[in-house]
Amino acid sequence: MSNFKEKYELVAGLEVHIQLLTNSKAFSDDVVNYGDAPNTNISVVSLGYPGTLPVHNKNAVVMAIKLGLACRSDIREKNIYARKNYFYADLPKGYQITQHTTPICNGGKIEITLKDGTKKSIELTRIHMEEDAGKSIHDQDINHTLVDFNRAGTALLEMVTEPVFRSSDEAYAYLTEVRRLVRYLEISDGNMEEGSLRCDANISVRQIGASKLGTKVEVKNMNSISNVKKAIEFEFDRQCKLIELGEEVFSETRSFQASDGTTKGMRAKELVNDYRYFPEPDLPPLLVSKAFISEVKQEMPKLPNELFEEYTQELLLSDYDAKVLIDSKELSDYFQDLIQHTHNYKAACNWLTGDVKGYLKKEGIDIKYFQLVPEKLAALIKLVEDGLLSYSVAAQKIFPALVNNQGLDPKDFAESNNLIQNSDNQFLHNLIEEVLGQFPDKVAAYKSGKKGLMGLFVGQVMKKSQGKADPKETNKLLSEILDQ
Amino acid sequence: MNRRFQSLLDIQKTKISCVDLVEFYLGQIQAQNASLNAFIEVWEKEARIRAKEIDEKIKKDTAGKLAGMVIGLKDNLLVKNQAASNSSKILSGFTSPYTASAIQKLLDEDAILIGRLNNDEFAMGSSNETSFYGPVKNAIDLERVPGGSSGGSAVAVQAEMCTAALGTDTGGSVRQPAAFTGTIGLKPSYGRISRYGVMSYASSFDQIGPISYSISDAAILLEVMSGKDPKDATSSSKKVEAYSALKPNEPKRIAYIEPEGLDDEVSKAYTYQIEKISASKHQLERISIDFADALVPTYYVLTTAEASSNLSRYAGMIYGHQSKKQNSLDEMIMQSRNEGFGPEVKRRIMTGTFILSEEHFEAYYTKALLVRRKIKNRLNEIFENFDAILSPTAPTVPFKLNEKKQDPIAMYLADQFTVMASLGGVCAISIPMKNITGKLPLGLQITCNSFCEKSLLNLANELV
């Protein structure tokens, strides 16, 4: 279907729901804890009992402001909550508290970088605060839908973009960036599979060069970033085909089918509810002062683009290294801790992106659960830096031991296991003499010009020293002796 | 009517024990409730147990300031482990798992709760005829209505079945029944008393209000219930004054309105009252409310809009009446609501739904909000020059049962003098007004600016 791409262009916008990591719900003090037994984190307020009233969660407001500041949105001073009215089993009050005409954040942008290195700025329309509904579970009982109200009333942000996406790759890059951003800001765990990040896509196509937008289709139920990409690709082809056949694209809501990567019509947009939005009379307007915004600004953590600058400009790491480090907040956080204890930034970076990442990958664990404290890793780096250990001994013998036993001290362990590198020339001399004595023919070959044999001699010396010899020193001494 | 007790002060003076007091009220209820239909449920057992406990406290001198006050509650106020239905079928079987903040404050001061009182269904009505439990009768004439929506609360006080009662006032629901029963009904400023645990009708209007036989009881109940509640974001943190320390008034600047279309009895009584006050030390001046015709429509646009949303939670899913017709979720919700709500509630939900619909929102809701703003501005203007505004509480004498039931517009006009304070969020009180040409109770309404309850009560105490 690649020929469509020459004739048509995609016009898509994304709506992302971000479940906030507040300790309590958006408008009540019920606990929020993903994975708790159904209907345990509930109260009369989140169940919409008669006479109960909402009280806004200040923390959710702080998080909304943080995201707005990170996206350089305008933060609204006077916020009015609104009610969105509709009936459903998982909506206890018969309405959702949200923001309608006065979102807390207006405008803003998120920078994305595509695989080929091109950058694009994704314009945001708005970010607003709202509460979540309960969770309807349709697949556990044949005859009934079950409802878990733990999620009812939890705090969400809805982030809406302008229709600026021209490819599924852009959407993919955007969602990856949003996920990373919310994790850096520590406002959401950003997990799409668990539903803490949810995305709906508004997708239309038009002939290249046309200014008028095509009919928009809303696609829901994509629970991973790659599914959003797939859904956009499927919709693009489907809509192009319809237009080619002279048929109409209907304005409708479609559901993504993960099983085969297609979308299926859910309901026509025309039949959709009139949500009867109106200002929430149970909550006075929320006033966000400039002073309050400054306070929140003080609490803002460093964001990936700031860290990139810092790593490349101040720590003089390569762009590649910096990118790998900031890719995950946890890795970057660990790095930040690590460089509090060592100024050998390059070594710190190499250890993290090499040995530590390799270990985590092999063990299949997240760096969150990495047991080795930065102080000890820094101490290990120091031992190598001071020439007391060779890197290979540090990486192969000491690092695994430290990881498996947090009580160990790197230096004590190295000493007690006789791993401290001996740069004593006599010791090395003896080993070298021994090795050279073992391979007289090779020595002759070396002397007649086969300089490549140096590696063999070094390897043999290292082996005899049980890894304690410093390869650099060995090399130097060997050259001295052989080139005499 | 001969009353045994005029007020809490009176009760405390007689040194009657709480146990005997509760028995007295239970006797009153036993004797009269069958014909008046004010109580939906009497909490005999709980009231007797509590009376004993409070008598103990009185002996030990540790009792709170409401010891000796026996209170009935409108059926839209929640008490833990007690049923509450808002006089609607849709809440049949509902028991509250928590206590309203304001009621907890009463309990903390050792008030005794004696039962729940009939009202217009979901507080929607001006005659107490829309209740699922049938109409409440006016004790002065059983063929007449007691007003509404807090009709049960007013009659319970009128017929001395409790010391005082709580009602809720959204557009006059405490003041108008007080006027019709010769009692005192206070609507505090919006935000003065927490609404947590009050079933919402129209959130931006609703306030709990006491109905009592004395100003001092109204004052002490207000004093106890007022104040900021962290559970109600709309409650005010304005300082609570010692309302019960009533004082004589300095000369006041008082405005009065002279409405047209009053019942003859109301008109004569009101004229008499105004003449009497103008002969007193106060400076009296007639004013006009330029927007008088807009008051009732604005009130109904905004309250029905809010109500249509507030009542969405009654859908038969988590609590209350659930229809047996359950072929689909939509059917279950629709049928539960269809079977559970009465005609007046349905009318207001339909009206509010229409008003909030995308197509009509601007023309009705947005416009009504603008008018509300103008009304508030006009009230501010008036209160720059005056301390209080006088008017009749209602344009008519207590009317007969069924007289206006089939004519919702005529019924809505019963609120024409009371909705102004509700739209403005200011405080107002209805006190008995001497009927010089007949026997039926009438009310004089005094309206003061927001959070001026202290001067409102002092003035009421002088004029009552």
XYZ file of N, CA and C in Angstrom, chain A residues 440-455 457 475 478-483:
72
model
N 60.482 -20.215 23.129
C 61.661 -19.634 22.489
C 61.446 -19.382 20.989
N 60.724 -20.296 20.304
C 60.490 -20.118 18.859
C 59.669 -18.865 18.588
N 58.687 -18.638 19.444
C 57.845 -17.447 19.254
C 58.649 -16.173 19.504
N 59.536 -16.249 20.471
C 60.365 -15.090 20.761
C 61.220 -14.751 19.520
N 61.731 -15.819 18.910
C 62.534 -15.618 17.703
C 61.675 -15.005 16.597
N 60.493 -15.558 16.449
C 59.586 -15.045 15.401
C 59.267 -13.563 15.643
N 59.041 -13.234 16.909
C 58.756 -11.832 17.252
C 59.918 -10.948 16.862
N 61.091 -11.427 17.229
C 62.272 -10.607 16.985
C 62.543 -10.441 15.491
N 62.054 -11.432 14.690
C 62.261 -11.281 13.250
C 61.128 -10.479 12.618
N 60.279 -9.948 13.443
C 59.301 -9.000 12.870
C 57.844 -9.333 13.104
N 57.515 -10.526 13.616
C 56.089 -10.843 13.826
C 55.608 -10.195 15.140
N 55.469 -8.872 15.070
C 55.126 -8.093 16.277
C 53.761 -8.481 16.845
N 52.939 -9.086 16.019
C 51.590 -9.472 16.475
C 51.621 -10.494 17.591
N 52.759 -11.124 17.804
C 52.839 -12.134 18.852
C 52.823 -11.534 20.259
N 52.947 -10.218 20.332
C 52.925 -9.537 21.642
C 51.687 -9.946 22.446
N 50.562 -10.018 21.739
C 49.301 -10.376 22.411
C 49.394 -11.716 23.112
N 52.107 -13.169 24.290
C 52.933 -13.075 25.495
C 52.159 -12.418 26.637
N 52.616 -5.111 29.128
C 52.943 -4.741 27.758
C 54.240 -3.948 27.687
N 57.246 -6.093 28.686
C 57.532 -7.066 27.628
C 58.285 -6.400 26.475
N 57.769 -5.215 26.071
C 58.411 -4.485 24.969
C 59.862 -4.174 25.330
N 60.023 -3.724 26.553
C 61.370 -3.360 26.994
C 62.328 -4.547 26.875
N 61.815 -5.696 27.379
C 62.683 -6.876 27.397
C 62.944 -7.383 25.975
N 61.841 -7.505 25.181
C 61.971 -8.089 23.848
C 62.724 -7.170 22.884
N 62.539 -5.885 23.029
C 63.149 -4.958 22.081
C 64.580 -4.580 22.462
